[in-house]
Short mmCIF file of C-alpha atoms in Angstrom, two decimals:
data_model
loop_
_atom_site.label_atom_id
_atom_site.label_comp_id
_atom_site.label_asym_id
_atom_site.label_seq_id
_atom_site.Cartn_x
_atom_site.Cartn_y
_atom_site.Cartn_z
CA MET C 1 18.09 -163.32 -26.48
CA THR C 2 16.02 -164.56 -30.16
CA SER C 3 15.45 -168.11 -31.38
CA ASP C 4 18.04 -166.88 -33.94
CA ARG C 5 20.54 -165.83 -31.81
CA ARG C 6 20.52 -168.96 -29.95
CA ALA C 7 20.81 -171.22 -32.57
CA LEU C 8 24.00 -169.23 -33.94
CA LEU C 9 25.75 -169.44 -30.64
CA VAL C 10 25.70 -173.11 -30.30
CA TRP C 11 26.10 -173.60 -34.08
CA SER C 12 29.39 -171.42 -33.73
CA VAL C 13 30.43 -173.79 -30.34
CA ALA C 14 29.98 -176.89 -32.46
CA VAL C 15 31.53 -175.56 -35.85
CA GLY C 16 34.39 -174.21 -33.37
CA ALA C 17 35.27 -177.39 -32.22
CA TYR C 18 34.99 -178.92 -35.66
CA VAL C 19 37.44 -176.42 -36.83
CA VAL C 20 39.48 -177.92 -34.38
CA ALA C 21 39.47 -181.31 -34.85
CA ILE C 22 40.55 -180.63 -38.98
CA MET C 23 43.80 -179.07 -37.31
CA ASN C 24 44.05 -182.24 -35.26
CA ARG C 25 43.29 -184.41 -38.54
CA SER C 26 45.84 -182.34 -40.68
CA SER C 27 48.71 -182.02 -38.35
CA LEU C 28 50.89 -184.80 -39.05
CA GLY C 29 50.24 -183.94 -42.76
CA VAL C 30 52.47 -180.54 -42.59
CA ALA C 31 54.87 -182.54 -40.24
CA THR C 32 55.48 -185.71 -42.53
CA LEU C 33 59.04 -183.93 -43.06
CA GLU C 34 59.74 -183.90 -39.43
CA VAL C 35 58.35 -187.16 -38.69
CA THR C 36 60.79 -189.02 -41.09
CA ASP C 37 63.74 -187.28 -39.39
CA LEU C 38 62.96 -187.62 -36.14
CA PHE C 39 61.76 -191.38 -36.10
CA GLY C 40 63.45 -192.55 -39.60
CA VAL C 41 60.60 -194.10 -41.17
CA SER C 42 59.12 -194.48 -44.40
CA SER C 43 56.95 -193.56 -46.69
CA ALA C 44 55.18 -196.47 -46.65
CA LEU C 45 55.37 -196.35 -42.72
CA LEU C 46 54.51 -192.45 -42.65
CA ALA C 47 51.42 -193.26 -45.03
CA THR C 48 50.41 -196.48 -42.39
CA MET C 49 50.27 -194.01 -40.01
CA ALA C 50 47.98 -191.32 -41.97
CA VAL C 51 45.97 -194.44 -42.89
CA ALA C 52 45.26 -195.65 -39.44
CA GLN C 53 43.92 -192.61 -38.45
CA LEU C 54 41.36 -192.68 -41.13
CA VAL C 55 40.91 -196.36 -40.93
CA VAL C 56 39.90 -195.75 -37.62
CA TYR C 57 37.62 -192.51 -38.59
CA ALA C 58 35.87 -194.85 -40.98
CA LEU C 59 35.17 -197.57 -39.14
CA LEU C 60 33.84 -195.53 -36.33
CA GLN C 61 31.65 -193.54 -38.83
CA VAL C 62 28.39 -196.06 -38.88
CA PRO C 63 28.76 -196.81 -35.07
CA VAL C 64 28.73 -192.79 -34.40
CA GLY C 65 25.98 -192.82 -36.38
CA VAL C 66 23.88 -194.95 -34.40
CA LEU C 67 25.04 -193.51 -31.02
CA LEU C 68 24.30 -190.07 -32.42
CA ASP C 69 20.85 -191.16 -33.11
CA ARG C 70 21.13 -192.65 -29.23
CA TYR C 71 22.67 -189.98 -27.21
CA GLY C 72 22.95 -186.70 -29.20
CA PRO C 73 25.48 -184.40 -30.70
CA ARG C 74 26.67 -182.71 -27.86
CA VAL C 75 27.75 -186.05 -25.75
CA LEU C 76 29.70 -187.01 -29.10
CA VAL C 77 31.27 -183.88 -29.98
CA ALA C 78 32.58 -183.35 -26.16
CA SER C 79 33.50 -186.77 -26.15
CA GLY C 80 35.75 -186.17 -29.42
CA ALA C 81 37.49 -183.30 -28.58
CA ALA C 82 38.65 -185.01 -25.20
CA GLY C 83 39.95 -188.00 -27.33
CA MET C 84 41.95 -185.92 -30.00
CA ALA C 85 43.51 -183.72 -26.95
CA LEU C 86 44.52 -187.18 -25.42
CA GLY C 87 45.87 -188.41 -28.91
CA GLN C 88 48.18 -185.32 -29.12
CA THR C 89 49.54 -185.93 -25.80
CA VAL C 90 50.88 -189.02 -26.72
CA LEU C 91 51.69 -188.03 -29.96
CA ALA C 92 53.94 -185.30 -28.26
CA LEU C 93 55.84 -186.93 -25.79
CA ALA C 94 56.02 -190.17 -28.48
CA PRO C 95 59.20 -192.30 -27.87
CA SER C 96 59.07 -193.86 -31.04
CA ALA C 97 57.11 -194.67 -34.40
CA GLY C 98 54.81 -197.04 -32.76
CA TRP C 99 53.57 -194.32 -30.22
CA VAL C 100 53.34 -191.73 -32.70
CA LEU C 101 50.92 -194.29 -34.51
CA ALA C 102 49.20 -194.59 -31.24
CA GLY C 103 48.53 -191.16 -30.93
CA ARG C 104 47.17 -190.91 -34.28
CA VAL C 105 44.68 -193.91 -33.99
CA LEU C 106 43.72 -191.56 -30.85
CA VAL C 107 43.02 -188.83 -32.92
CA GLY C 108 41.03 -190.48 -35.59
CA ALA C 109 38.69 -191.95 -33.14
CA GLY C 110 38.11 -188.78 -31.52
CA ASP C 111 37.65 -187.23 -34.96
CA ALA C 112 35.24 -189.84 -36.04
CA LEU C 113 32.93 -188.31 -33.35
CA THR C 114 32.54 -184.68 -34.17
CA PHE C 115 31.63 -183.81 -38.02
CA VAL C 116 28.61 -186.05 -37.97
CA SER C 117 27.62 -184.69 -34.43
CA VAL C 118 27.74 -181.04 -35.74
CA VAL C 119 26.00 -181.72 -39.13
CA ARG C 120 23.07 -183.68 -36.67
CA LEU C 121 22.37 -180.23 -34.94
CA VAL C 122 21.90 -178.05 -38.32
CA PRO C 123 18.43 -179.35 -38.60
CA ALA C 124 17.30 -179.42 -35.14
CA TRP C 125 18.21 -176.05 -34.85
CA PHE C 126 17.85 -174.37 -37.90
CA ALA C 127 14.58 -174.41 -40.55
CA ALA C 128 14.93 -177.05 -43.33
CA ARG C 129 14.99 -174.15 -45.95
CA ARG C 130 18.69 -173.21 -44.32
CA VAL C 131 20.04 -176.46 -43.71
CA PRO C 132 22.07 -176.62 -47.06
CA VAL C 133 23.59 -173.40 -46.58
CA MET C 134 24.37 -173.91 -43.02
CA THR C 135 25.29 -177.16 -43.25
CA GLN C 136 28.19 -175.92 -46.42
CA LEU C 137 29.03 -172.97 -43.98
CA THR C 138 29.66 -175.44 -41.30
CA GLY C 139 31.89 -177.47 -43.76
CA SER C 140 33.33 -174.52 -45.20
CA LEU C 141 34.39 -172.93 -41.56
CA GLY C 142 35.49 -176.31 -40.54
CA GLN C 143 38.64 -175.83 -42.76
CA LEU C 144 40.29 -173.15 -41.24
CA GLY C 145 41.26 -176.25 -38.51
CA GLN C 146 43.58 -176.77 -42.33
CA VAL C 147 44.49 -173.08 -42.03
CA LEU C 148 45.74 -173.35 -38.42
CA SER C 149 47.68 -176.25 -39.39
CA ALA C 150 49.29 -174.59 -42.48
CA VAL C 151 50.09 -171.33 -40.40
CA PRO C 152 50.81 -171.29 -36.93
CA VAL C 153 51.45 -175.15 -36.54
CA VAL C 154 53.70 -175.21 -39.01
CA ALA C 155 55.60 -171.64 -37.86
CA LEU C 156 55.13 -173.34 -34.03
CA LEU C 157 56.92 -176.57 -35.25
CA HIS C 158 59.90 -174.70 -36.59
CA ALA C 159 60.27 -172.31 -34.07
CA GLU C 160 59.96 -174.76 -30.36
CA GLY C 161 59.93 -178.31 -31.81
CA TRP C 162 57.92 -181.49 -31.78
CA ARG C 163 56.52 -181.83 -28.19
CA THR C 164 55.68 -178.08 -27.79
CA THR C 165 53.99 -178.25 -30.78
CA PHE C 166 51.60 -181.02 -30.14
CA LEU C 167 51.33 -180.34 -26.28
CA SER C 168 49.73 -176.93 -27.77
CA VAL C 169 47.69 -178.59 -29.81
CA ALA C 170 46.31 -180.59 -27.08
CA ALA C 171 45.99 -177.81 -25.15
CA VAL C 172 43.67 -176.58 -27.92
CA GLY C 173 41.42 -179.75 -27.66
CA VAL C 174 40.97 -179.36 -23.68
CA VAL C 175 39.38 -175.77 -24.56
CA ALA C 176 37.10 -177.03 -26.87
CA THR C 177 35.77 -179.66 -24.92
CA ILE C 178 34.97 -176.98 -22.49
CA ALA C 179 33.12 -175.14 -24.69
CA VAL C 180 30.63 -177.51 -25.97
CA VAL C 181 30.07 -179.03 -22.45
CA ALA C 182 29.05 -175.15 -21.55
CA VAL C 183 27.08 -173.94 -24.52
CA VAL C 184 25.92 -177.02 -27.17
CA ARG C 185 22.73 -178.40 -26.58
CA ASP C 186 21.04 -180.83 -29.21
CA ALA C 187 18.03 -179.20 -30.05
CA PRO C 188 16.01 -176.13 -27.88
CA ALA C 189 13.17 -176.49 -26.07
CA GLU C 190 9.98 -176.71 -27.80
CA ALA C 191 8.32 -173.68 -26.40
CA ASP C 192 11.62 -171.62 -27.56
CA VAL C 193 10.98 -172.11 -31.52
CA PRO C 194 7.78 -171.18 -33.08
CA GLY C 195 8.43 -171.74 -36.54
CA GLY C 196 11.97 -171.96 -36.49
CA ALA C 197 14.00 -175.17 -36.31
CA LEU C 198 11.14 -177.50 -35.12
CA ALA C 199 8.74 -175.97 -38.77
CA ASP C 200 9.28 -174.96 -41.27
CA PRO C 201 6.64 -173.61 -43.13
CA ASP C 202 8.48 -171.21 -45.66
CA ALA C 203 10.20 -174.18 -47.13
CA PRO C 204 10.87 -173.97 -51.22
CA ALA C 205 9.28 -175.57 -53.96
CA GLY C 206 10.03 -179.20 -54.49
CA GLU C 207 11.59 -179.72 -50.59
CA THR C 208 9.53 -181.15 -48.04
CA ALA C 209 9.71 -180.08 -44.87
CA GLU C 210 10.20 -183.05 -43.23
CA PRO C 211 6.66 -183.71 -41.32
CA ASP C 212 8.57 -185.70 -38.74
CA VAL C 213 11.09 -183.28 -37.49
CA ALA C 214 9.61 -182.28 -34.74
CA ALA C 215 8.85 -185.42 -33.27
CA GLY C 216 12.25 -186.51 -33.70
CA LEU C 217 13.70 -183.86 -32.16
CA ALA C 218 11.13 -184.16 -29.18
CA ALA C 219 12.01 -187.64 -28.55
CA GLY C 220 16.13 -186.79 -28.08
CA ALA C 221 15.43 -183.59 -26.43
CA ALA C 222 12.55 -184.09 -24.22
CA ALA C 223 13.93 -182.57 -21.58
CA ALA C 224 15.67 -179.29 -23.17
CA ALA C 225 16.53 -177.11 -20.44
CA PRO C 226 15.00 -173.81 -20.96
CA TRP C 227 17.97 -171.32 -22.55
CA TRP C 228 18.70 -169.12 -18.85
CA ARG C 229 19.32 -172.48 -17.66
CA VAL C 230 21.59 -173.83 -20.64
CA GLY C 231 25.66 -174.00 -19.92
CA LEU C 232 27.54 -174.80 -17.00
CA LEU C 233 28.37 -170.80 -16.53
CA ARG C 234 24.46 -170.42 -15.96
CA ARG C 235 23.74 -173.50 -14.00
CA ARG C 236 25.98 -176.04 -12.74
CA TRP C 237 23.45 -179.71 -12.98
CA ARG C 238 20.48 -180.38 -15.25
CA PRO C 239 18.15 -183.55 -15.05
CA ALA C 240 19.77 -186.44 -17.51
CA ARG C 241 18.50 -185.68 -21.19
CA ALA C 242 15.88 -188.72 -22.13
CA ARG C 243 17.60 -190.68 -24.05
CA ALA C 244 16.21 -191.52 -27.55
CA PRO C 245 14.67 -194.92 -28.58
CA ARG C 246 16.33 -196.70 -30.15
CA GLU C 247 15.24 -197.98 -33.49
CA PRO C 248 15.90 -201.98 -34.41
CA GLY C 249 16.98 -202.43 -38.05
CA ALA C 250 17.98 -199.11 -38.15
CA LEU C 251 21.21 -199.43 -39.90
CA ARG C 252 19.77 -202.49 -42.03
CA ALA C 253 17.40 -199.84 -43.47
CA VAL C 254 19.89 -197.09 -44.28
CA LEU C 255 22.17 -200.08 -46.48
CA ARG C 256 19.40 -201.36 -47.93
CA ASP C 257 18.29 -197.59 -49.24
CA PRO C 258 19.66 -196.68 -53.20
CA GLY C 259 19.09 -193.28 -51.72
CA ALA C 260 21.80 -193.46 -49.03
CA ARG C 261 23.98 -195.57 -51.06
CA LEU C 262 24.23 -192.35 -53.88
CA ALA C 263 24.84 -190.15 -51.47
CA PHE C 264 28.10 -192.47 -49.97
CA TRP C 265 29.60 -192.34 -53.66
CA MET C 266 28.58 -188.22 -53.98
CA HIS C 267 30.63 -187.98 -50.65
CA PHE C 268 33.12 -190.47 -51.90
CA SER C 269 33.86 -189.16 -55.30
CA GLY C 270 33.87 -185.37 -53.91
CA GLN C 271 36.17 -185.92 -50.98
CA PHE C 272 38.89 -188.11 -51.58
CA SER C 273 41.32 -186.35 -53.72
CA SER C 274 41.23 -182.89 -51.07
CA HIS C 275 42.20 -185.92 -48.53
CA VAL C 276 45.15 -187.35 -50.12
CA VAL C 277 46.49 -183.93 -51.03
CA VAL C 278 45.84 -182.00 -47.96
CA LEU C 279 45.97 -184.76 -44.71
CA LEU C 280 49.27 -186.56 -46.01
CA TRP C 281 50.85 -186.24 -49.66
CA GLY C 282 50.46 -182.47 -51.08
CA PHE C 283 52.85 -180.76 -49.10
CA ALA C 284 55.86 -183.44 -49.86
CA PHE C 285 54.54 -182.91 -53.52
CA PHE C 286 54.54 -179.54 -53.51
CA VAL C 287 58.62 -179.77 -51.47
CA GLU C 288 59.96 -182.90 -52.87
CA GLY C 289 58.26 -183.20 -56.12
CA GLN C 290 57.62 -179.64 -57.68
CA GLY C 291 60.48 -178.59 -55.63
CA ARG C 292 58.74 -175.45 -54.21
CA THR C 293 59.97 -174.39 -51.04
CA PRO C 294 57.84 -175.15 -47.55
CA GLY C 295 56.53 -171.59 -47.80
CA GLU C 296 55.09 -172.07 -50.71
CA ALA C 297 53.60 -175.36 -49.99
CA SER C 298 51.99 -174.38 -46.62
CA ALA C 299 50.76 -171.14 -49.14
CA LEU C 300 48.85 -173.87 -51.30
CA LEU C 301 47.43 -175.86 -48.84
CA THR C 302 46.23 -172.34 -47.09
CA LEU C 303 44.92 -171.56 -50.72
CA ASN C 304 43.28 -175.09 -50.41
CA VAL C 305 41.14 -173.81 -47.38
CA VAL C 306 40.12 -170.29 -48.68
CA ALA C 307 38.85 -171.72 -52.09
CA ALA C 308 36.60 -174.48 -50.51
CA VAL C 309 35.79 -171.78 -47.71
CA VAL C 310 34.34 -169.81 -50.91
CA ALA C 311 32.88 -172.36 -52.56
CA GLY C 312 30.85 -174.10 -49.71
CA PRO C 313 28.26 -171.54 -49.35
CA VAL C 314 27.76 -170.54 -53.30
CA ILE C 315 27.27 -174.44 -53.56
CA GLY C 316 24.52 -174.39 -50.58
CA VAL C 317 22.68 -171.69 -52.05
CA VAL C 318 22.67 -172.82 -55.12
CA VAL C 319 21.14 -176.66 -53.65
CA GLY C 320 19.29 -174.70 -51.32
CA ARG C 321 17.24 -173.32 -54.55
CA HIS C 322 18.13 -175.58 -57.12
CA PRO C 323 17.85 -179.23 -55.92
CA ARG C 324 18.40 -181.12 -58.75
CA ALA C 325 21.44 -179.45 -59.45
CA ARG C 326 22.77 -181.92 -56.74
CA MET C 327 23.77 -184.59 -58.84
CA PRO C 328 25.33 -182.56 -62.35
CA LEU C 329 27.32 -180.54 -59.46
CA ALA C 330 29.12 -183.73 -58.35
CA LEU C 331 29.36 -185.36 -61.70
CA GLY C 332 30.36 -181.98 -63.33
CA THR C 333 33.04 -181.43 -60.50
CA SER C 334 34.28 -185.24 -60.43
CA ALA C 335 35.22 -184.20 -63.58
CA ALA C 336 36.82 -181.21 -62.62
CA ILE C 337 39.05 -182.95 -60.48
CA GLY C 338 40.22 -185.92 -62.92
CA LEU C 339 41.15 -182.72 -65.12
CA ALA C 340 43.14 -181.77 -62.71
CA TRP C 341 45.16 -184.40 -61.43
CA LEU C 342 46.22 -185.14 -65.18
CA SER C 343 47.17 -181.48 -64.86
CA VAL C 344 50.00 -182.25 -62.64
CA THR C 345 51.06 -186.01 -63.36
CA LEU C 346 51.36 -186.06 -66.69
CA PRO C 347 53.95 -183.45 -67.42
CA THR C 348 57.60 -184.85 -67.18
CA ALA C 349 58.67 -181.47 -65.21
CA PRO C 350 57.46 -179.12 -62.65
CA VAL C 351 54.45 -177.34 -63.26
CA PRO C 352 54.59 -173.82 -62.80
CA TYR C 353 53.39 -172.66 -60.03
CA ALA C 354 49.87 -170.84 -61.23
CA VAL C 355 49.02 -174.30 -62.49
CA LEU C 356 49.70 -175.84 -58.87
CA CYS C 357 47.39 -172.93 -57.56
CA VAL C 358 44.85 -174.14 -60.14
CA PHE C 359 45.09 -178.09 -58.87
CA VAL C 360 44.50 -176.91 -55.12
CA VAL C 361 41.52 -174.93 -56.21
CA VAL C 362 39.69 -177.30 -57.45
CA VAL C 363 40.29 -179.96 -55.66
CA ALA C 364 39.24 -178.36 -52.91
CA VAL C 365 35.69 -177.12 -54.18
CA GLY C 366 34.98 -180.99 -54.13
CA GLY C 367 34.98 -180.96 -50.10
CA PRO C 368 32.17 -178.28 -49.97
CA THR C 369 30.57 -180.77 -52.92
CA SER C 370 30.88 -183.98 -51.59
CA LEU C 371 28.28 -182.41 -48.69
CA VAL C 372 25.69 -182.31 -50.95
CA ALA C 373 25.55 -186.09 -49.69
CA PHE C 374 24.43 -185.23 -46.59
CA ASP C 375 21.35 -183.47 -48.01
CA VAL C 376 20.27 -185.98 -50.51
CA ALA C 377 20.75 -188.51 -47.11
CA ARG C 378 18.84 -186.39 -45.44
CA SER C 379 15.81 -186.39 -48.19
CA CYS C 380 15.71 -190.24 -48.14
CA THR C 381 15.91 -190.84 -44.47
CA PRO C 382 12.97 -190.28 -41.70
CA PRO C 383 14.73 -188.10 -38.90
CA ARG C 384 14.68 -191.10 -36.24
CA ARG C 385 17.65 -192.97 -38.05
CA LEU C 386 18.98 -189.37 -39.52
CA GLY C 387 22.55 -189.80 -37.50
CA THR C 388 23.24 -193.37 -38.90
CA ALA C 389 22.71 -192.18 -42.46
CA THR C 390 25.30 -189.28 -41.78
CA GLY C 391 27.37 -191.62 -40.57
CA PHE C 392 27.78 -193.99 -43.50
CA VAL C 393 27.54 -191.57 -46.17
CA ASN C 394 30.58 -189.61 -44.14
CA THR C 395 32.35 -192.90 -44.63
CA GLY C 396 32.95 -192.65 -48.29
CA GLY C 397 35.60 -189.88 -48.73
CA PHE C 398 37.10 -191.72 -46.14
CA VAL C 399 37.54 -195.12 -47.52
CA GLY C 400 38.58 -193.59 -50.88
CA ALA C 401 41.17 -191.53 -49.24
CA LEU C 402 42.51 -193.92 -46.80
CA ALA C 403 42.95 -196.70 -49.81
CA THR C 404 44.65 -193.65 -52.12
CA MET C 405 46.97 -193.10 -49.38
CA LEU C 406 48.55 -196.31 -47.88
CA VAL C 407 48.81 -197.33 -51.86
CA VAL C 408 50.56 -194.12 -52.48
CA GLY C 409 53.02 -194.60 -50.18
CA VAL C 410 53.49 -197.86 -50.91
CA VAL C 411 54.67 -196.79 -54.80
CA LEU C 412 56.51 -194.22 -53.65
CA ASP C 413 58.92 -196.30 -51.62
CA ALA C 414 58.84 -198.94 -54.64
CA SER C 415 59.51 -195.59 -57.06
CA SER C 416 62.46 -194.32 -54.86
CA GLY C 417 63.88 -198.22 -54.06
CA GLY C 418 63.19 -197.48 -50.61
CA ALA C 419 66.00 -194.60 -50.39
CA GLY C 420 63.90 -191.94 -49.51
CA ALA C 421 64.64 -190.16 -52.59
CA ARG C 422 61.41 -189.42 -53.82
CA ASP C 423 61.39 -187.28 -56.84
CA LEU C 424 58.83 -186.06 -58.95
CA ASP C 425 58.73 -188.79 -61.02
CA ALA C 426 58.58 -191.25 -58.17
CA PHE C 427 54.93 -189.26 -57.38
CA ARG C 428 53.76 -189.08 -60.97
CA SER C 429 54.02 -193.06 -60.49
CA ALA C 430 52.38 -193.03 -57.24
CA PHE C 431 49.31 -190.65 -57.95
CA ALA C 432 48.84 -192.56 -61.66
CA TRP C 433 46.62 -194.66 -59.14
CA VAL C 434 44.56 -191.99 -58.29
CA ALA C 435 42.73 -192.56 -60.91
CA VAL C 436 41.14 -195.92 -60.02
CA PRO C 437 39.05 -194.80 -57.06
CA TRP C 438 37.84 -191.60 -59.19
CA VAL C 439 36.55 -194.10 -62.31
CA LEU C 440 34.84 -196.26 -59.58
CA GLY C 441 33.36 -193.46 -57.85
CA VAL C 442 31.92 -191.46 -61.23
CA ALA C 443 30.85 -195.26 -62.06
CA ALA C 444 28.56 -195.79 -59.42
CA MET C 445 27.01 -192.40 -58.83
CA LEU C 446 25.95 -193.02 -62.48
CA LEU C 447 24.52 -196.21 -61.58
CA GLY C 448 23.08 -195.50 -58.28
CA ARG C 449 21.39 -192.13 -59.75
CA ARG C 450 18.79 -194.63 -61.41
CA GLY C 451 18.05 -197.03 -57.97
CA ALA C 452 17.57 -194.00 -56.23
CA ARG C 453 14.80 -192.34 -58.58
CA ARG C 454 13.30 -195.27 -58.59
CA ALA C 455 13.40 -195.80 -54.92
CA HIS C 456 12.26 -191.99 -54.12
CA PRO C 457 10.49 -190.76 -56.74
CA GLY C 458 10.16 -187.35 -55.57
CA LEU C 459 14.02 -187.42 -54.92
CA ALA C 460 15.65 -184.00 -56.83
CA VAL C 461 19.11 -185.75 -58.27
#
């Protein structure tokens, strides 16, 4: 089996685990009406459930990045899938709203381990010139988990009910755990990658080939097994992989780096709107605020996923060929997202379905655009602390999303008088608060760009 095929197999299984993570993450968003009916929760408490999941996710990102540099992606991705399976089991068997909250916390903890670990596999298995496109493909294909939530999970929820649905989601998590343990490895053996993941002689002009990558990967995969010995299906045991040496002050160095901080705000600005729509309030807004049927709302969430999947590889190719397009792309996408929010919040009557379609497409593009932040962080960070930097950057979008979702829930309750009658006016008042993180993100990107360029003179932003 060729080196490229090995890399694609490892990456594919890891991306599959990320798809499962996205399905777990977004499963509550398509069950908000059922949660309200079964457990009698208010909008604020419903928002608290989603926010608790994201709080756990965001708080764990930096520790996960440190653990990632220490133990490698395979351990963390497998542990994350197992944790999410446990959380969904708790959710399925929950006798009260408190147990639903506990289940979502476990899901958030498992989810926190997944994406940054899968992204960390990309520079380990692929040449640097391919990293932007493969990172975008990772994020885009992962969004297929939203399709699983919007279509089969919703169908199963309506046909079989709460318990069967979430036990089924938990079972999928168990399968993902087994697949990751069996196939994924942190990096190829050095002898297996001539001219491949550890070297990049064909890096495009303007992009460094990251000369320390080989050393960083060797530290994290010194005991990598030959291909024919990889996986539980081929060999039941293998010597324990040597732990990568811990770098004192890695987190402090990342937090002080203007380039990493710029990447944080790029992720913040592109990602938070999509999470607000997909993870919690989009389905309810389309049904209760815009008067659409549950089927039409599911179709809109599916369109959101399709748009992200299509936009991701295109953005990856553009950024790979033109690194200086990263910042204009981030700012332009943020401007489009702001206009999209205005298109659905300013009108006092439900907008045409076509407008809602444009809204979800524009918001969706913010997701793959935010992944450009990881490419910026990679350009500024030595490989030995790239996991820490990735975790820090990935916190951005979730910090913005959790704060916005909670505020929206509180305002919805206040606007509807706590009676649960959420109409378009209530959603318009609540979504007006989206302007606060939007302005903050754009301003921080504009200011942070100067500092990043001073700290990294060759940085293309």
